[in-house]
Amino acid sequence: MTDLFAADDAGARRARVVPAEDLDAALVTLPSDAADHARAAGFKAGPSEVVALPESGDAPNALIGAGPARSPFDIAGAALSLAEGDWTLEAAPEAWDPTQIAVAFALGGYQFTRYRQADRAPARLVPPETADRAEAERIVRGAFLTRDLVNTPAGDMLPSELEAAVRGLAEPHGATVSVIRGEDLLTENYPMIHAVGRASADAPRLLELEWGDPEHPRLALVGKGVCFDSGGLDIKGAEGMLLMKKDMGGAANVLGLASMIMDAKLPVRLHVLVPAVENAIAGNAFRPGDILKSRKGLTVEIGNTDAEGRLVLADAIARACELDPDLLIDMATLTGAARVALGPEVAPFYTGDDAVAGAVMEASAAVDDPAWRMPLWDGYDEQLDGEISDLSNTGSGKMAGSVTAALFLRRFVSDARAWMHWDIYAWNPKARPGRPKGGEMCGARALYHWLATRYGD
């Protein structure tokens, strides 16, 4: 990866940030020919709108519209609209955090280039003087890792390739990786991970990464790693299957978050668990009506093989809880019901800890990583009771699907002092400033901001 930011302002051009409500006032401060040029170009100071200005006196080289100027993301799209090269910003709103300005701008320059060369390089920002460059870089690199993983098609990102990605993340940080594959999952008592992934030619596996001082508080991160989801025997239609390369978006978000945590050297004992499977179809695929035994000992009746993510997560969560974590967080592209509730831009999360929920919501607002707390509504829990088993993986109701999925996972949580479940989308269906179409980090920047406060020195 090339340098994310310009080293210094030597030779850098200047871009002035213009909120829409300040447009008229900003134009009158420019030399008349520069102001006339901006007006003639139809510049309205919309979010990330850019106009290059002619050289004139002390005028900046370009204007960047900030629209409502709610956050630095309102200018992030300028990274691919400004001319290539190095740029400094002037007149950014005082309320914007300098480090987040750098983060947003760099995220706006992301391009997925594994299969096609980019048309151009993004403009590089000279971070504001008071920005924490190292912090901005670790956040951006973590988000880029997540986006790259999600954007990679399943043909190049099945469980074996996801394992390679985990090993690649671990090596520079001195983390250890252990893997349980294939039939060994049965020997080691991960029966639901095995059942979901056994029909694939690429063996299912549980990936575990550990890092940090064992004396520090244990932080467990569990990410759903369904590398492709055909729906199993309850097969999806073609349209529903088209984006299923992103069904490992929970794992991708957890790995991006882990990279930030390790790079920042937060004082935690990090434990990352990724159940990596392909939910494929073959003669040995698990079936509707099957009863699966879980690592925790609970039996689960399969109401639908397309509700497989909660099964692999349940075994991984049970494993994480055996080590008594101070905090357990799982992230998963789990339900369409979450998208119906909050759409693709807001990440739903669940926790029974009010203090944790409040702190995460504050972090979400601070870094413009939209999230919203959803209810662990106990009244729906009985819907999960099985008729001939302890649990059903789909439950008896047809509503509140994201809530009941969270309640299903809660049945497997024990001994964690605090638990959070994130039902994320991990995808931008359309491009927005700083958020290009494709794979996305959803909620993990907010979590990192909060974790850095919770565990920071």
mmCIF file of C-alpha atoms in Angstrom, residues 87-364:
data_model
loop_
_atom_site.group_PDB
_atom_site.id
_atom_site.type_symbol
_atom_site.label_atom_id
_atom_site.label_comp_id
_atom_site.label_asym_id
_atom_site.label_seq_id
_atom_site.Cartn_x
_atom_site.Cartn_y
_atom_site.Cartn_z
ATOM 1 C CA TRP A 87 -3.051 19.019 -0.767
ATOM 2 C CA THR A 88 -3.563 20.980 2.412
ATOM 3 C CA LEU A 89 -6.944 22.037 3.750
ATOM 4 C CA GLU A 90 -7.896 25.444 5.058
ATOM 5 C CA ALA A 91 -10.973 26.740 6.840
ATOM 6 C CA ALA A 92 -12.171 23.319 7.997
ATOM 7 C CA PRO A 93 -14.946 23.692 10.605
ATOM 8 C CA GLU A 94 -13.537 24.044 14.116
ATOM 9 C CA ALA A 95 -15.863 21.319 15.403
ATOM 10 C CA TRP A 96 -14.186 18.703 13.197
ATOM 11 C CA ASP A 97 -11.582 16.526 14.876
ATOM 12 C CA PRO A 98 -8.278 16.870 12.969
ATOM 13 C CA THR A 99 -7.493 13.154 13.100
ATOM 14 C CA GLN A 100 -10.942 12.269 11.803
ATOM 15 C CA ILE A 101 -10.459 14.750 8.949
ATOM 16 C CA ALA A 102 -7.396 12.772 7.887
ATOM 17 C CA VAL A 103 -9.205 9.437 8.304
ATOM 18 C CA ALA A 104 -12.248 10.489 6.283
ATOM 19 C CA PHE A 105 -10.211 11.996 3.451
ATOM 20 C CA ALA A 106 -8.037 8.898 3.097
ATOM 21 C CA LEU A 107 -11.066 6.586 3.199
ATOM 22 C CA GLY A 108 -12.494 8.629 0.345
ATOM 23 C CA GLY A 109 -9.496 7.672 -1.755
ATOM 24 C CA TYR A 110 -9.993 3.907 -1.427
ATOM 25 C CA GLN A 111 -9.975 1.896 -4.661
ATOM 26 C CA PHE A 112 -10.159 -1.896 -5.027
ATOM 27 C CA THR A 113 -7.430 -2.741 -7.507
ATOM 28 C CA ARG A 114 -6.927 -6.507 -7.251
ATOM 29 C CA TYR A 115 -8.476 -7.168 -10.648
ATOM 30 C CA ARG A 116 -8.380 -3.806 -12.409
ATOM 31 C CA GLN A 117 -5.909 -0.958 -12.344
ATOM 32 C CA ALA A 118 -7.200 2.315 -10.948
ATOM 33 C CA ASP A 119 -7.814 5.119 -13.423
ATOM 34 C CA ARG A 120 -5.967 7.564 -11.208
ATOM 35 C CA ALA A 121 -4.275 7.960 -7.842
ATOM 36 C CA PRO A 122 -6.186 9.700 -5.071
ATOM 37 C CA ALA A 123 -5.174 13.141 -3.911
ATOM 38 C CA ARG A 124 -3.045 12.903 -0.777
ATOM 39 C CA LEU A 125 -3.786 15.056 2.217
ATOM 40 C CA VAL A 126 -1.262 16.765 4.418
ATOM 41 C CA PRO A 127 -2.947 15.970 7.760
ATOM 42 C CA PRO A 128 -3.919 18.977 9.858
ATOM 43 C CA GLU A 129 -1.111 20.081 12.146
ATOM 44 C CA THR A 130 -2.770 18.745 15.308
ATOM 45 C CA ALA A 131 -3.872 15.427 13.788
ATOM 46 C CA ASP A 132 -2.466 12.153 15.132
ATOM 47 C CA ARG A 133 -1.003 10.817 11.884
ATOM 48 C CA ALA A 134 -0.173 7.375 13.294
ATOM 49 C CA GLU A 135 -3.702 6.965 14.638
ATOM 50 C CA ALA A 136 -5.221 8.022 11.327
ATOM 51 C CA GLU A 137 -3.022 5.599 9.405
ATOM 52 C CA ARG A 138 -3.890 2.598 11.604
ATOM 53 C CA ILE A 139 -7.610 3.302 11.298
ATOM 54 C CA VAL A 140 -7.456 3.717 7.523
ATOM 55 C CA ARG A 141 -5.311 0.618 7.013
ATOM 56 C CA GLY A 142 -7.710 -1.416 9.145
ATOM 57 C CA ALA A 143 -10.676 -0.178 7.121
ATOM 58 C CA PHE A 144 -8.875 -0.858 3.833
ATOM 59 C CA LEU A 145 -8.133 -4.420 5.000
ATOM 60 C CA THR A 146 -11.816 -4.951 5.743
ATOM 61 C CA ARG A 147 -12.927 -3.494 2.413
ATOM 62 C CA ASP A 148 -10.408 -5.563 0.445
ATOM 63 C CA LEU A 149 -11.484 -8.801 2.140
ATOM 64 C CA VAL A 150 -15.180 -8.194 1.555
ATOM 65 C CA ASN A 151 -14.675 -7.082 -2.047
ATOM 66 C CA THR A 152 -12.703 -10.208 -2.974
ATOM 67 C CA PRO A 153 -14.924 -12.783 -4.720
ATOM 68 C CA ALA A 154 -15.414 -16.156 -3.068
ATOM 69 C CA GLY A 155 -13.352 -17.829 -5.788
ATOM 70 C CA ASP A 156 -10.355 -16.152 -4.183
ATOM 71 C CA MET A 157 -11.671 -15.926 -0.600
ATOM 72 C CA LEU A 158 -12.820 -19.340 0.601
ATOM 73 C CA PRO A 159 -11.882 -20.636 4.095
ATOM 74 C CA SER A 160 -8.301 -21.448 3.094
ATOM 75 C CA GLU A 161 -7.742 -17.914 1.761
ATOM 76 C CA LEU A 162 -9.395 -16.392 4.836
ATOM 77 C CA GLU A 163 -7.001 -18.447 6.944
ATOM 78 C CA ALA A 164 -4.115 -17.004 4.925
ATOM 79 C CA ALA A 165 -5.448 -13.493 5.596
ATOM 80 C CA VAL A 166 -5.528 -14.166 9.342
ATOM 81 C CA ARG A 167 -1.967 -15.470 9.249
ATOM 82 C CA GLY A 168 -0.896 -12.469 7.206
ATOM 83 C CA LEU A 169 -2.384 -10.136 9.817
ATOM 84 C CA ALA A 170 -0.822 -12.000 12.721
ATOM 85 C CA GLU A 171 2.771 -12.141 11.484
ATOM 86 C CA PRO A 172 3.848 -8.472 11.663
ATOM 87 C CA HIS A 173 2.300 -8.122 15.126
ATOM 88 C CA GLY A 174 3.800 -11.274 16.601
ATOM 89 C CA ALA A 175 0.381 -12.831 17.176
ATOM 90 C CA THR A 176 -0.149 -16.585 17.240
ATOM 91 C CA VAL A 177 -2.664 -18.432 15.062
ATOM 92 C CA SER A 178 -4.201 -21.849 15.659
ATOM 93 C CA VAL A 179 -6.506 -23.644 13.237
ATOM 94 C CA ILE A 180 -8.876 -26.599 13.607
ATOM 95 C CA ARG A 181 -9.923 -27.955 10.197
ATOM 96 C CA GLY A 182 -12.263 -30.465 8.673
ATOM 97 C CA GLU A 183 -12.963 -33.642 10.644
ATOM 98 C CA ASP A 184 -10.857 -32.344 13.530
ATOM 99 C CA LEU A 185 -13.745 -29.967 14.264
ATOM 100 C CA LEU A 186 -15.752 -32.995 15.393
ATOM 101 C CA THR A 187 -12.892 -34.349 17.481
ATOM 102 C CA GLU A 188 -12.438 -30.940 19.145
ATOM 103 C CA ASN A 189 -16.201 -30.459 19.667
ATOM 104 C CA TYR A 190 -17.189 -27.798 17.134
ATOM 105 C CA PRO A 191 -20.056 -29.766 15.585
ATOM 106 C CA MET A 192 -22.079 -26.869 14.175
ATOM 107 C CA ILE A 193 -19.106 -25.261 12.409
ATOM 108 C CA HIS A 194 -18.427 -28.654 10.850
ATOM 109 C CA ALA A 195 -22.048 -29.254 9.848
ATOM 110 C CA VAL A 196 -22.434 -25.924 8.068
ATOM 111 C CA GLY A 197 -19.168 -26.204 6.139
ATOM 112 C CA ARG A 198 -18.799 -29.920 5.483
ATOM 113 C CA ALA A 199 -20.401 -29.842 1.983
ATOM 114 C CA SER A 200 -17.710 -27.528 0.612
ATOM 115 C CA ALA A 201 -14.604 -28.725 -1.203
ATOM 116 C CA ASP A 202 -12.715 -26.176 0.941
ATOM 117 C CA ALA A 203 -12.776 -27.591 4.460
ATOM 118 C CA PRO A 204 -14.477 -25.674 7.286
ATOM 119 C CA ARG A 205 -12.236 -24.430 10.046
ATOM 120 C CA LEU A 206 -12.041 -22.406 13.234
ATOM 121 C CA LEU A 207 -9.355 -19.741 13.099
ATOM 122 C CA GLU A 208 -8.039 -18.347 16.393
ATOM 123 C CA LEU A 209 -5.601 -15.458 16.739
ATOM 124 C CA GLU A 210 -4.136 -14.492 20.114
ATOM 125 C CA TRP A 211 -2.039 -11.444 20.899
ATOM 126 C CA GLY A 212 -0.980 -9.401 23.887
ATOM 127 C CA ASP A 213 -0.003 -9.822 27.513
ATOM 128 C CA PRO A 214 -1.926 -12.674 29.197
ATOM 129 C CA GLU A 215 -2.145 -10.489 32.311
ATOM 130 C CA HIS A 216 -4.196 -7.854 30.491
ATOM 131 C CA PRO A 217 -8.015 -7.998 30.264
ATOM 132 C CA ARG A 218 -9.158 -10.589 27.714
ATOM 133 C CA LEU A 219 -11.001 -9.115 24.738
ATOM 134 C CA ALA A 220 -12.728 -11.670 22.516
ATOM 135 C CA LEU A 221 -13.760 -10.759 18.961
ATOM 136 C CA VAL A 222 -15.852 -13.275 17.025
ATOM 137 C CA GLY A 223 -16.494 -12.712 13.311
ATOM 138 C CA LYS A 224 -18.833 -14.673 11.049
ATOM 139 C CA GLY A 225 -16.692 -16.104 8.266
ATOM 140 C CA VAL A 226 -19.219 -17.595 5.835
ATOM 141 C CA CYS A 227 -17.104 -17.091 2.742
ATOM 142 C CA PHE A 228 -20.009 -17.848 0.423
ATOM 143 C CA ASP A 229 -23.609 -18.618 1.274
ATOM 144 C CA SER A 230 -25.614 -20.531 -1.288
ATOM 145 C CA GLY A 231 -28.361 -20.920 1.292
ATOM 146 C CA GLY A 232 -27.563 -24.619 1.514
ATOM 147 C CA LEU A 233 -30.381 -27.018 0.637
ATOM 148 C CA ASP A 234 -32.808 -24.123 1.250
ATOM 149 C CA ILE A 235 -31.050 -22.550 -1.716
ATOM 150 C CA LYS A 236 -31.165 -18.820 -2.357
ATOM 151 C CA GLY A 237 -32.357 -17.398 -5.657
ATOM 152 C CA ALA A 238 -29.813 -15.965 -8.059
ATOM 153 C CA GLU A 239 -30.380 -12.382 -6.935
ATOM 154 C CA GLY A 240 -30.006 -13.296 -3.266
ATOM 155 C CA MET A 241 -26.807 -15.206 -3.962
ATOM 156 C CA LEU A 242 -25.126 -12.477 -6.004
ATOM 157 C CA LEU A 243 -23.647 -10.583 -3.035
ATOM 158 C CA MET A 244 -22.910 -13.576 -0.856
ATOM 159 C CA LYS A 245 -19.158 -13.055 -1.162
ATOM 160 C CA LYS A 246 -19.806 -10.475 1.559
ATOM 161 C CA ASP A 247 -21.212 -13.015 4.023
ATOM 162 C CA MET A 248 -17.799 -13.079 5.657
ATOM 163 C CA GLY A 249 -18.138 -9.350 6.344
ATOM 164 C CA GLY A 250 -18.288 -9.949 10.095
ATOM 165 C CA ALA A 251 -14.918 -11.691 9.984
ATOM 166 C CA ALA A 252 -13.519 -8.927 7.768
ATOM 167 C CA ASN A 253 -14.684 -6.246 10.201
ATOM 168 C CA VAL A 254 -13.263 -8.112 13.182
ATOM 169 C CA LEU A 255 -9.899 -8.512 11.427
ATOM 170 C CA GLY A 256 -9.796 -4.821 10.528
ATOM 171 C CA LEU A 257 -10.601 -3.963 14.143
ATOM 172 C CA ALA A 258 -7.949 -6.379 15.392
ATOM 173 C CA SER A 259 -5.339 -4.740 13.167
ATOM 174 C CA MET A 260 -6.086 -1.362 14.758
ATOM 175 C CA ILE A 261 -5.955 -2.799 18.283
ATOM 176 C CA MET A 262 -2.618 -4.523 17.721
ATOM 177 C CA ASP A 263 -1.053 -1.583 15.910
ATOM 178 C CA ALA A 264 -2.101 0.732 18.752
ATOM 179 C CA LYS A 265 -0.764 -1.802 21.273
ATOM 180 C CA LEU A 266 -3.854 -1.524 23.432
ATOM 181 C CA PRO A 267 -3.296 -3.265 26.787
ATOM 182 C CA VAL A 268 -5.574 -6.239 26.133
ATOM 183 C CA ARG A 269 -5.211 -9.976 25.681
ATOM 184 C CA LEU A 270 -6.797 -10.154 22.243
ATOM 185 C CA HIS A 271 -8.580 -13.341 21.184
ATOM 186 C CA VAL A 272 -9.998 -13.329 17.655
ATOM 187 C CA LEU A 273 -12.183 -16.251 16.570
ATOM 188 C CA VAL A 274 -13.350 -16.734 12.982
ATOM 189 C CA PRO A 275 -15.455 -19.774 12.069
ATOM 190 C CA ALA A 276 -14.617 -19.973 8.358
ATOM 191 C CA VAL A 277 -16.964 -22.014 6.167
ATOM 192 C CA GLU A 278 -18.672 -22.145 2.794
ATOM 193 C CA ASN A 279 -22.377 -22.993 3.029
ATOM 194 C CA ALA A 280 -22.398 -25.196 -0.054
ATOM 195 C CA ILE A 281 -24.639 -27.924 -1.488
ATOM 196 C CA ALA A 282 -23.622 -31.550 -1.820
ATOM 197 C CA GLY A 283 -24.831 -34.969 -0.779
ATOM 198 C CA ASN A 284 -23.431 -34.485 2.716
ATOM 199 C CA ALA A 285 -24.951 -31.026 3.311
ATOM 200 C CA PHE A 286 -26.900 -30.522 6.520
ATOM 201 C CA ARG A 287 -30.668 -30.605 6.024
ATOM 202 C CA PRO A 288 -33.826 -28.844 7.194
ATOM 203 C CA GLY A 289 -35.132 -30.779 10.171
ATOM 204 C CA ASP A 290 -31.721 -32.053 11.264
ATOM 205 C CA ILE A 291 -30.861 -31.767 14.942
ATOM 206 C CA LEU A 292 -27.342 -30.481 15.558
ATOM 207 C CA LYS A 293 -25.514 -30.665 18.850
ATOM 208 C CA SER A 294 -23.548 -27.540 19.725
ATOM 209 C CA ARG A 295 -20.265 -27.067 21.555
ATOM 210 C CA LYS A 296 -22.211 -25.802 24.559
ATOM 211 C CA GLY A 297 -24.283 -28.983 24.606
ATOM 212 C CA LEU A 298 -27.546 -27.388 23.474
ATOM 213 C CA THR A 299 -29.316 -29.140 20.610
ATOM 214 C CA VAL A 300 -30.525 -27.082 17.640
ATOM 215 C CA GLU A 301 -33.222 -28.048 15.139
ATOM 216 C CA ILE A 302 -32.614 -26.700 11.643
ATOM 217 C CA GLY A 303 -35.660 -24.803 10.427
ATOM 218 C CA ASN A 304 -33.771 -23.379 7.458
ATOM 219 C CA THR A 305 -30.248 -24.063 6.203
ATOM 220 C CA ASP A 306 -29.975 -20.418 5.138
ATOM 221 C CA ALA A 307 -29.884 -19.401 8.816
ATOM 222 C CA GLU A 308 -26.413 -20.855 9.124
ATOM 223 C CA GLY A 309 -24.408 -17.897 10.390
ATOM 224 C CA ARG A 310 -25.815 -18.089 13.892
ATOM 225 C CA LEU A 311 -24.828 -21.774 14.045
ATOM 226 C CA VAL A 312 -21.121 -21.244 13.379
ATOM 227 C CA LEU A 313 -21.090 -18.175 15.614
ATOM 228 C CA ALA A 314 -22.660 -20.147 18.464
ATOM 229 C CA ASP A 315 -19.805 -22.663 18.599
ATOM 230 C CA ALA A 316 -17.197 -19.890 18.390
ATOM 231 C CA ILE A 317 -18.948 -17.830 21.082
ATOM 232 C CA ALA A 318 -19.076 -20.849 23.373
ATOM 233 C CA ARG A 319 -15.327 -21.296 22.890
ATOM 234 C CA ALA A 320 -14.630 -17.628 23.611
ATOM 235 C CA CYS A 321 -16.659 -17.742 26.817
ATOM 236 C CA GLU A 322 -14.698 -20.701 28.149
ATOM 237 C CA LEU A 323 -11.744 -18.344 28.657
ATOM 238 C CA ASP A 324 -13.734 -15.826 30.738
ATOM 239 C CA PRO A 325 -13.319 -12.681 28.607
ATOM 240 C CA ASP A 326 -13.673 -9.245 30.092
ATOM 241 C CA LEU A 327 -15.591 -8.296 26.942
ATOM 242 C CA LEU A 328 -17.006 -10.365 24.078
ATOM 243 C CA ILE A 329 -17.999 -8.781 20.758
ATOM 244 C CA ASP A 330 -19.363 -10.657 17.769
ATOM 245 C CA MET A 331 -19.936 -9.171 14.332
ATOM 246 C CA ALA A 332 -21.915 -10.796 11.538
ATOM 247 C CA THR A 333 -23.815 -10.161 8.333
ATOM 248 C CA LEU A 334 -26.623 -12.086 9.971
ATOM 249 C CA THR A 335 -30.141 -11.060 8.945
ATOM 250 C CA GLY A 336 -32.037 -9.270 6.219
ATOM 251 C CA ALA A 337 -34.374 -8.140 8.996
ATOM 252 C CA ALA A 338 -31.661 -5.789 10.253
ATOM 253 C CA ARG A 339 -31.573 -4.101 6.861
ATOM 254 C CA VAL A 340 -35.353 -3.743 6.875
ATOM 255 C CA ALA A 341 -35.140 -2.123 10.308
ATOM 256 C CA LEU A 342 -32.221 0.272 9.780
ATOM 257 C CA GLY A 343 -31.164 0.064 6.133
ATOM 258 C CA PRO A 344 -27.599 -0.399 4.904
ATOM 259 C CA GLU A 345 -26.019 2.704 6.460
ATOM 260 C CA VAL A 346 -26.720 2.204 10.189
ATOM 261 C CA ALA A 347 -25.253 -0.791 12.026
ATOM 262 C CA PRO A 348 -27.560 -2.376 14.615
ATOM 263 C CA PHE A 349 -26.011 -3.688 17.819
ATOM 264 C CA TYR A 350 -27.336 -5.520 20.841
ATOM 265 C CA THR A 351 -26.147 -5.574 24.433
ATOM 266 C CA GLY A 352 -27.691 -5.925 27.856
ATOM 267 C CA ASP A 353 -25.219 -3.433 29.341
ATOM 268 C CA ASP A 354 -26.644 0.099 29.332
ATOM 269 C CA ALA A 355 -23.310 1.727 30.123
ATOM 270 C CA VAL A 356 -21.592 -0.063 27.250
ATOM 271 C CA ALA A 357 -24.421 0.857 24.876
ATOM 272 C CA GLY A 358 -24.230 4.530 25.814
ATOM 273 C CA ALA A 359 -20.468 4.666 25.418
ATOM 274 C CA VAL A 360 -20.607 2.994 22.011
ATOM 275 C CA MET A 361 -23.289 5.391 20.811
ATOM 276 C CA GLU A 362 -21.065 8.316 21.836
ATOM 277 C CA ALA A 363 -18.125 6.784 19.972
ATOM 278 C CA SER A 364 -20.322 6.216 16.924
#
